[in-house]
Amino acid sequence: MKKGKLYSVGVGPGDPELLTAKAIRILSECDIVAVPQSDGGGQTALDIAAQYMKGKEIRSFAMPMTHDRAARNASHDAAADAICALIDKGKTVAFLTLGDPTVYSTAWYVHKRVAARGCEAELVPGVPSFCAAAARLGRALCEDGEMLHIIPASHGREREGLALPGSKVLMKAGRGVLRVRDELRESGQLEQAAFVERCGMEGERVVYDLDELDEPSGYFSIILVKEERK
């Protein structure tokens, strides 16, 4: 029996129209769609891509949102085990992930395990959230020789990142958004910052003055800091 294949498919930041033509084709052709499921049962990637995969068999995999490495490794190993078993049976599996599978993506951790076991696996790029947020704000991420830094704000490294020259993307700022705002103020970059939550999804929010924020935001939050040009 011919073995199957894993496609780790980026579905973009939230707007279903931002799926690529390749992603849509793979969703129409695959045997099984695999989706991560959050602690609360949410399946955002599935919601985004649902219109392109009617009638497909869906497999959900619990992916806890935690910094506990052992818990994360256990969930990634379990998903890889199940997907490899499907591939061995000749099934083609599309594993959905928000944004792009190479940028802080749950799918990547499963993908590399599947590939390491000798199964055929391919990454299918998607529109990253920070590109969609910049478009929503009507601004460039970087110009001329500016550097662009992508900073995981949920890991407490924003001070280190904000000290770098160039423009910055602070991803997954949600719970720590007020702390990040204080760091921006202290570094003199608050006026260059803008906040986008749930870009392209229901409940989208855009904030140009971060002093308007009075409580932590949701998981799908991003702050863009544009380098001040003279």
PDB file of C-alpha atoms in Angstrom:
ATOM      1  CA  MET A   1       0.000   0.000   0.000  1.00  0.00           C
ATOM      2  CA  LYS A   2       1.279   3.442  -0.905  1.00  0.00           C
ATOM      3  CA  LYS A   3       1.876   5.586   2.154  1.00  0.00           C
ATOM      4  CA  GLY A   4       0.049   8.863   2.632  1.00  0.00           C
ATOM      5  CA  LYS A   5       1.386  12.321   3.386  1.00  0.00           C
ATOM      6  CA  LEU A   6       1.059  15.149   5.885  1.00  0.00           C
ATOM      7  CA  TYR A   7       0.439  18.725   4.771  1.00  0.00           C
ATOM      8  CA  SER A   8       0.795  21.349   7.502  1.00  0.00           C
ATOM      9  CA  VAL A   9      -1.469  24.059   6.121  1.00  0.00           C
ATOM     10  CA  GLY A  10      -1.420  27.702   7.160  1.00  0.00           C
ATOM     11  CA  VAL A  11      -4.969  29.083   7.028  1.00  0.00           C
ATOM     12  CA  GLY A  12      -4.000  32.714   7.598  1.00  0.00           C
ATOM     13  CA  PRO A  13      -4.970  35.096  10.405  1.00  0.00           C
ATOM     14  CA  GLY A  14      -8.757  34.878  10.333  1.00  0.00           C
ATOM     15  CA  ASP A  15     -10.328  36.049   7.073  1.00  0.00           C
ATOM     16  CA  PRO A  16     -11.287  32.936   5.013  1.00  0.00           C
ATOM     17  CA  GLU A  17     -10.515  34.877   1.819  1.00  0.00           C
ATOM     18  CA  LEU A  18      -6.840  34.970   2.821  1.00  0.00           C
ATOM     19  CA  LEU A  19      -6.336  31.219   2.380  1.00  0.00           C
ATOM     20  CA  THR A  20      -4.015  30.545  -0.543  1.00  0.00           C
ATOM     21  CA  ALA A  21      -5.141  28.717  -3.672  1.00  0.00           C
ATOM     22  CA  LYS A  22      -2.787  25.865  -2.728  1.00  0.00           C
ATOM     23  CA  ALA A  23      -4.281  25.560   0.753  1.00  0.00           C
ATOM     24  CA  ILE A  24      -7.791  25.413  -0.694  1.00  0.00           C
ATOM     25  CA  ARG A  25      -6.754  22.751  -3.228  1.00  0.00           C
ATOM     26  CA  ILE A  26      -5.154  20.563  -0.565  1.00  0.00           C
ATOM     27  CA  LEU A  27      -8.218  20.847   1.657  1.00  0.00           C
ATOM     28  CA  SER A  28     -10.390  19.720  -1.230  1.00  0.00           C
ATOM     29  CA  GLU A  29      -8.131  16.769  -2.089  1.00  0.00           C
ATOM     30  CA  CYS A  30      -7.004  15.431   1.307  1.00  0.00           C
ATOM     31  CA  ASP A  31      -8.569  12.420   3.032  1.00  0.00           C
ATOM     32  CA  ILE A  32      -8.569  13.787   6.567  1.00  0.00           C
ATOM     33  CA  VAL A  33      -8.361  17.243   8.126  1.00  0.00           C
ATOM     34  CA  ALA A  34      -6.547  17.411  11.464  1.00  0.00           C
ATOM     35  CA  VAL A  35      -7.146  20.405  13.716  1.00  0.00           C
ATOM     36  CA  PRO A  36      -5.712  21.605  17.027  1.00  0.00           C
ATOM     37  CA  GLN A  37      -8.229  22.094  19.832  1.00  0.00           C
ATOM     38  CA  SER A  38      -7.620  24.567  22.648  1.00  0.00           C
ATOM     39  CA  ASP A  39      -8.235  23.921  26.332  1.00  0.00           C
ATOM     40  CA  GLY A  40     -11.697  25.467  26.072  1.00  0.00           C
ATOM     41  CA  GLY A  41     -12.654  23.364  23.050  1.00  0.00           C
ATOM     42  CA  GLY A  42     -12.118  26.128  20.492  1.00  0.00           C
ATOM     43  CA  GLN A  43     -11.041  25.209  16.964  1.00  0.00           C
ATOM     44  CA  THR A  44     -10.333  28.561  15.340  1.00  0.00           C
ATOM     45  CA  ALA A  45      -8.341  27.204  12.399  1.00  0.00           C
ATOM     46  CA  LEU A  46     -11.233  24.872  11.567  1.00  0.00           C
ATOM     47  CA  ASP A  47     -13.717  27.750  11.744  1.00  0.00           C
ATOM     48  CA  ILE A  48     -11.626  29.796   9.298  1.00  0.00           C
ATOM     49  CA  ALA A  49     -11.257  27.036   6.716  1.00  0.00           C
ATOM     50  CA  ALA A  50     -14.645  25.320   7.143  1.00  0.00           C
ATOM     51  CA  GLN A  51     -16.159  26.504   3.857  1.00  0.00           C
ATOM     52  CA  TYR A  52     -13.376  24.834   1.859  1.00  0.00           C
ATOM     53  CA  MET A  53     -13.650  21.330   3.321  1.00  0.00           C
ATOM     54  CA  LYS A  54     -17.279  20.303   3.395  1.00  0.00           C
ATOM     55  CA  GLY A  55     -17.791  16.594   4.006  1.00  0.00           C
ATOM     56  CA  LYS A  56     -14.233  15.915   5.141  1.00  0.00           C
ATOM     57  CA  GLU A  57     -13.409  13.638   8.045  1.00  0.00           C
ATOM     58  CA  ILE A  58     -12.153  15.783  10.952  1.00  0.00           C
ATOM     59  CA  ARG A  59      -9.706  14.641  13.625  1.00  0.00           C
ATOM     60  CA  SER A  60      -9.232  16.961  16.625  1.00  0.00           C
ATOM     61  CA  PHE A  61      -6.099  16.979  18.770  1.00  0.00           C
ATOM     62  CA  ALA A  62      -5.965  18.629  22.182  1.00  0.00           C
ATOM     63  CA  MET A  63      -3.195  21.226  22.321  1.00  0.00           C
ATOM     64  CA  PRO A  64      -2.946  22.845  25.783  1.00  0.00           C
ATOM     65  CA  MET A  65      -1.939  26.513  25.820  1.00  0.00           C
ATOM     66  CA  THR A  66       0.762  26.210  28.453  1.00  0.00           C
ATOM     67  CA  HIS A  67       4.439  26.893  29.054  1.00  0.00           C
ATOM     68  CA  ASP A  68       4.719  23.415  30.610  1.00  0.00           C
ATOM     69  CA  ARG A  69       7.085  21.792  28.129  1.00  0.00           C
ATOM     70  CA  ALA A  70       6.293  18.247  29.250  1.00  0.00           C
ATOM     71  CA  ALA A  71       2.561  18.765  28.698  1.00  0.00           C
ATOM     72  CA  ARG A  72       3.170  20.308  25.281  1.00  0.00           C
ATOM     73  CA  ASN A  73       5.536  17.519  24.249  1.00  0.00           C
ATOM     74  CA  ALA A  74       2.989  14.895  25.286  1.00  0.00           C
ATOM     75  CA  SER A  75       0.257  16.491  23.150  1.00  0.00           C
ATOM     76  CA  HIS A  76       2.574  16.863  20.155  1.00  0.00           C
ATOM     77  CA  ASP A  77       3.776  13.260  20.459  1.00  0.00           C
ATOM     78  CA  ALA A  78       0.195  11.978  20.657  1.00  0.00           C
ATOM     79  CA  ALA A  79      -0.832  13.916  17.543  1.00  0.00           C
ATOM     80  CA  ALA A  80       2.245  12.728  15.637  1.00  0.00           C
ATOM     81  CA  ASP A  81       1.528   9.105  16.621  1.00  0.00           C
ATOM     82  CA  ALA A  82      -2.039   9.333  15.336  1.00  0.00           C
ATOM     83  CA  ILE A  83      -1.102  11.119  12.108  1.00  0.00           C
ATOM     84  CA  CYS A  84       1.726   8.686  11.318  1.00  0.00           C
ATOM     85  CA  ALA A  85      -0.710   5.807  11.787  1.00  0.00           C
ATOM     86  CA  LEU A  86      -3.052   7.417   9.257  1.00  0.00           C
ATOM     87  CA  ILE A  87      -0.195   8.025   6.813  1.00  0.00           C
ATOM     88  CA  ASP A  88       0.860   4.378   7.110  1.00  0.00           C
ATOM     89  CA  LYS A  89      -2.677   3.460   6.027  1.00  0.00           C
ATOM     90  CA  GLY A  90      -2.264   5.560   2.880  1.00  0.00           C
ATOM     91  CA  LYS A  91      -4.213   8.587   4.102  1.00  0.00           C
ATOM     92  CA  THR A  92      -3.393  12.173   3.144  1.00  0.00           C
ATOM     93  CA  VAL A  93      -3.731  14.439   6.170  1.00  0.00           C
ATOM     94  CA  ALA A  94      -4.008  18.241   6.209  1.00  0.00           C
ATOM     95  CA  PHE A  95      -3.114  19.664   9.618  1.00  0.00           C
ATOM     96  CA  LEU A  96      -4.534  23.175   9.957  1.00  0.00           C
ATOM     97  CA  THR A  97      -2.722  25.956  11.750  1.00  0.00           C
ATOM     98  CA  LEU A  98      -3.374  29.670  12.182  1.00  0.00           C
ATOM     99  CA  GLY A  99      -1.241  32.066  10.180  1.00  0.00           C
ATOM    100  CA  ASP A 100       1.834  30.355   8.776  1.00  0.00           C
ATOM    101  CA  PRO A 101       3.175  26.968   9.937  1.00  0.00           C
ATOM    102  CA  THR A 102       6.738  28.298  10.282  1.00  0.00           C
ATOM    103  CA  VAL A 103       5.926  31.177  12.685  1.00  0.00           C
ATOM    104  CA  TYR A 104       5.286  30.169  16.334  1.00  0.00           C
ATOM    105  CA  SER A 105       2.990  27.455  15.044  1.00  0.00           C
ATOM    106  CA  THR A 106       1.479  24.493  16.893  1.00  0.00           C
ATOM    107  CA  ALA A 107       1.575  22.539  13.644  1.00  0.00           C
ATOM    108  CA  TRP A 108       5.339  22.827  13.350  1.00  0.00           C
ATOM    109  CA  TYR A 109       5.956  20.759  16.488  1.00  0.00           C
ATOM    110  CA  VAL A 110       3.778  17.957  15.114  1.00  0.00           C
ATOM    111  CA  HIS A 111       5.155  18.331  11.584  1.00  0.00           C
ATOM    112  CA  LYS A 112       8.798  17.865  12.586  1.00  0.00           C
ATOM    113  CA  ARG A 113       7.963  14.762  14.605  1.00  0.00           C
ATOM    114  CA  VAL A 114       6.103  13.213  11.686  1.00  0.00           C
ATOM    115  CA  ALA A 115       8.953  14.029   9.279  1.00  0.00           C
ATOM    116  CA  ALA A 116      11.555  12.658  11.726  1.00  0.00           C
ATOM    117  CA  ARG A 117       9.773   9.298  11.658  1.00  0.00           C
ATOM    118  CA  GLY A 118      10.300   9.047   7.912  1.00  0.00           C
ATOM    119  CA  CYS A 119       6.824  10.055   6.761  1.00  0.00           C
ATOM    120  CA  GLU A 120       6.407  12.403   3.841  1.00  0.00           C
ATOM    121  CA  ALA A 121       5.501  15.880   5.092  1.00  0.00           C
ATOM    122  CA  GLU A 122       5.142  19.278   3.410  1.00  0.00           C
ATOM    123  CA  LEU A 123       4.702  22.787   4.801  1.00  0.00           C
ATOM    124  CA  VAL A 124       2.085  24.947   3.088  1.00  0.00           C
ATOM    125  CA  PRO A 125       2.658  28.631   3.899  1.00  0.00           C
ATOM    126  CA  GLY A 126      -0.113  30.998   4.927  1.00  0.00           C
ATOM    127  CA  VAL A 127      -0.534  34.739   5.467  1.00  0.00           C
ATOM    128  CA  PRO A 128       1.070  35.627   8.841  1.00  0.00           C
ATOM    129  CA  SER A 129      -1.013  37.572  11.350  1.00  0.00           C
ATOM    130  CA  PHE A 130       1.427  40.467  11.458  1.00  0.00           C
ATOM    131  CA  CYS A 131       1.192  40.992   7.682  1.00  0.00           C
ATOM    132  CA  ALA A 132      -2.604  41.074   7.917  1.00  0.00           C
ATOM    133  CA  ALA A 133      -2.426  43.463  10.892  1.00  0.00           C
ATOM    134  CA  ALA A 134      -0.107  45.833   9.030  1.00  0.00           C
ATOM    135  CA  ALA A 135      -2.489  45.832   6.065  1.00  0.00           C
ATOM    136  CA  ARG A 136      -5.414  46.523   8.397  1.00  0.00           C
ATOM    137  CA  LEU A 137      -3.506  49.490   9.853  1.00  0.00           C
ATOM    138  CA  GLY A 138      -2.565  50.713   6.379  1.00  0.00           C
ATOM    139  CA  ARG A 139       1.135  50.811   7.152  1.00  0.00           C
ATOM    140  CA  ALA A 140       4.308  49.072   6.012  1.00  0.00           C
ATOM    141  CA  LEU A 141       6.045  46.703   8.376  1.00  0.00           C
ATOM    142  CA  CYS A 142       9.452  47.923   7.266  1.00  0.00           C
ATOM    143  CA  GLU A 143      10.910  50.204   4.598  1.00  0.00           C
ATOM    144  CA  ASP A 144      14.283  50.743   2.891  1.00  0.00           C
ATOM    145  CA  GLY A 145      16.952  49.238   5.141  1.00  0.00           C
ATOM    146  CA  GLU A 146      14.834  48.919   8.291  1.00  0.00           C
ATOM    147  CA  MET A 147      15.127  45.719  10.259  1.00  0.00           C
ATOM    148  CA  LEU A 148      12.044  43.843  11.436  1.00  0.00           C
ATOM    149  CA  HIS A 149      12.024  41.910  14.701  1.00  0.00           C
ATOM    150  CA  ILE A 150       9.381  39.342  15.670  1.00  0.00           C
ATOM    151  CA  ILE A 151       9.081  39.124  19.456  1.00  0.00           C
ATOM    152  CA  PRO A 152       7.089  36.484  21.385  1.00  0.00           C
ATOM    153  CA  ALA A 153       5.465  38.795  23.947  1.00  0.00           C
ATOM    154  CA  SER A 154       3.932  35.898  25.873  1.00  0.00           C
ATOM    155  CA  HIS A 155       7.429  34.757  26.918  1.00  0.00           C
ATOM    156  CA  GLY A 156       8.457  37.940  28.734  1.00  0.00           C
ATOM    157  CA  ARG A 157      11.188  38.925  26.265  1.00  0.00           C
ATOM    158  CA  GLU A 158       9.714  42.236  25.151  1.00  0.00           C
ATOM    159  CA  ARG A 159      12.279  44.429  26.930  1.00  0.00           C
ATOM    160  CA  GLU A 160      15.108  42.612  25.183  1.00  0.00           C
ATOM    161  CA  GLY A 161      13.331  42.854  21.834  1.00  0.00           C
ATOM    162  CA  LEU A 162      12.330  46.507  22.152  1.00  0.00           C
ATOM    163  CA  ALA A 163      15.987  47.466  22.664  1.00  0.00           C
ATOM    164  CA  LEU A 164      16.767  46.359  19.109  1.00  0.00           C
ATOM    165  CA  PRO A 165      16.873  48.918  16.274  1.00  0.00           C
ATOM    166  CA  GLY A 166      14.122  48.765  13.653  1.00  0.00           C
ATOM    167  CA  SER A 167      10.420  47.941  13.636  1.00  0.00           C
ATOM    168  CA  LYS A 168       8.908  45.310  15.897  1.00  0.00           C
ATOM    169  CA  VAL A 169       6.099  42.788  15.930  1.00  0.00           C
ATOM    170  CA  LEU A 170       4.990  41.746  19.419  1.00  0.00           C
ATOM    171  CA  MET A 171       3.010  38.540  18.951  1.00  0.00           C
ATOM    172  CA  LYS A 172       0.479  37.001  21.334  1.00  0.00           C
ATOM    173  CA  ALA A 173       0.592  40.022  23.627  1.00  0.00           C
ATOM    174  CA  GLY A 174      -2.879  39.261  25.058  1.00  0.00           C
ATOM    175  CA  ARG A 175      -2.492  38.576  28.764  1.00  0.00           C
ATOM    176  CA  GLY A 176       0.635  40.728  29.035  1.00  0.00           C
ATOM    177  CA  VAL A 177      -0.546  43.645  26.905  1.00  0.00           C
ATOM    178  CA  LEU A 178      -0.543  46.130  29.802  1.00  0.00           C
ATOM    179  CA  ARG A 179       2.972  45.073  30.788  1.00  0.00           C
ATOM    180  CA  VAL A 180       4.092  45.439  27.178  1.00  0.00           C
ATOM    181  CA  ARG A 181       2.522  48.898  27.042  1.00  0.00           C
ATOM    182  CA  ASP A 182       4.577  49.919  30.078  1.00  0.00           C
ATOM    183  CA  GLU A 183       7.739  48.648  28.397  1.00  0.00           C
ATOM    184  CA  LEU A 184       6.874  50.615  25.259  1.00  0.00           C
ATOM    185  CA  ARG A 185       6.350  53.755  27.305  1.00  0.00           C
ATOM    186  CA  GLU A 186       9.626  53.284  29.165  1.00  0.00           C
ATOM    187  CA  SER A 187      11.544  52.769  25.908  1.00  0.00           C
ATOM    188  CA  GLY A 188       9.944  55.823  24.263  1.00  0.00           C
ATOM    189  CA  GLN A 189       8.151  53.797  21.571  1.00  0.00           C
ATOM    190  CA  LEU A 190       4.543  54.013  22.744  1.00  0.00           C
ATOM    191  CA  GLU A 191       3.527  56.603  20.148  1.00  0.00           C
ATOM    192  CA  GLN A 192       4.811  54.370  17.331  1.00  0.00           C
ATOM    193  CA  ALA A 193       2.754  51.381  18.521  1.00  0.00           C
ATOM    194  CA  ALA A 194      -0.669  50.135  17.408  1.00  0.00           C
ATOM    195  CA  PHE A 195      -2.689  47.151  18.609  1.00  0.00           C
ATOM    196  CA  VAL A 196      -4.844  44.750  16.579  1.00  0.00           C
ATOM    197  CA  GLU A 197      -6.973  41.994  18.113  1.00  0.00           C
ATOM    198  CA  ARG A 198      -8.719  39.208  16.154  1.00  0.00           C
ATOM    199  CA  CYS A 199      -7.628  40.613  12.798  1.00  0.00           C
ATOM    200  CA  GLY A 200     -10.077  39.540  10.089  1.00  0.00           C
ATOM    201  CA  MET A 201     -12.345  37.736  12.554  1.00  0.00           C
ATOM    202  CA  GLU A 202     -15.573  38.582  14.302  1.00  0.00           C
ATOM    203  CA  GLY A 203     -14.854  40.965  17.164  1.00  0.00           C
ATOM    204  CA  GLU A 204     -11.876  42.598  15.455  1.00  0.00           C
ATOM    205  CA  ARG A 205     -10.494  45.571  17.376  1.00  0.00           C
ATOM    206  CA  VAL A 206      -7.929  48.175  16.322  1.00  0.00           C
ATOM    207  CA  VAL A 207      -6.375  50.542  18.876  1.00  0.00           C
ATOM    208  CA  TYR A 208      -3.978  53.313  17.869  1.00  0.00           C
ATOM    209  CA  ASP A 209      -3.550  54.744  21.379  1.00  0.00           C
ATOM    210  CA  LEU A 210      -2.515  51.935  23.729  1.00  0.00           C
ATOM    211  CA  ASP A 211      -3.442  54.074  26.745  1.00  0.00           C
ATOM    212  CA  GLU A 212      -7.047  53.211  25.836  1.00  0.00           C
ATOM    213  CA  LEU A 213      -6.401  49.621  26.902  1.00  0.00           C
ATOM    214  CA  ASP A 214      -7.521  49.020  30.477  1.00  0.00           C
ATOM    215  CA  GLU A 215      -7.424  45.207  30.765  1.00  0.00           C
ATOM    216  CA  PRO A 216      -5.609  42.200  29.280  1.00  0.00           C
ATOM    217  CA  SER A 217      -6.764  41.228  25.793  1.00  0.00           C
ATOM    218  CA  GLY A 218      -7.401  37.881  24.131  1.00  0.00           C
ATOM    219  CA  TYR A 219      -4.939  35.394  22.666  1.00  0.00           C
ATOM    220  CA  PHE A 220      -5.271  36.725  19.107  1.00  0.00           C
ATOM    221  CA  SER A 221      -3.588  40.053  19.800  1.00  0.00           C
ATOM    222  CA  ILE A 222      -0.625  41.708  18.158  1.00  0.00           C
ATOM    223  CA  ILE A 223       1.244  44.998  18.592  1.00  0.00           C
ATOM    224  CA  LEU A 224       3.142  46.600  15.729  1.00  0.00           C
ATOM    225  CA  VAL A 225       5.826  49.174  16.506  1.00  0.00           C
ATOM    226  CA  LYS A 226       7.007  51.135  13.473  1.00  0.00           C
ATOM    227  CA  GLU A 227      10.494  52.599  13.648  1.00  0.00           C
ATOM    228  CA  GLU A 228      10.277  56.385  13.723  1.00  0.00           C
ATOM    229  CA  ARG A 229      11.633  57.790  10.476  1.00  0.00           C
ATOM    230  CA  LYS A 230      13.451  61.112  10.442  1.00  0.00           C
TER     231      LYS A 230
END
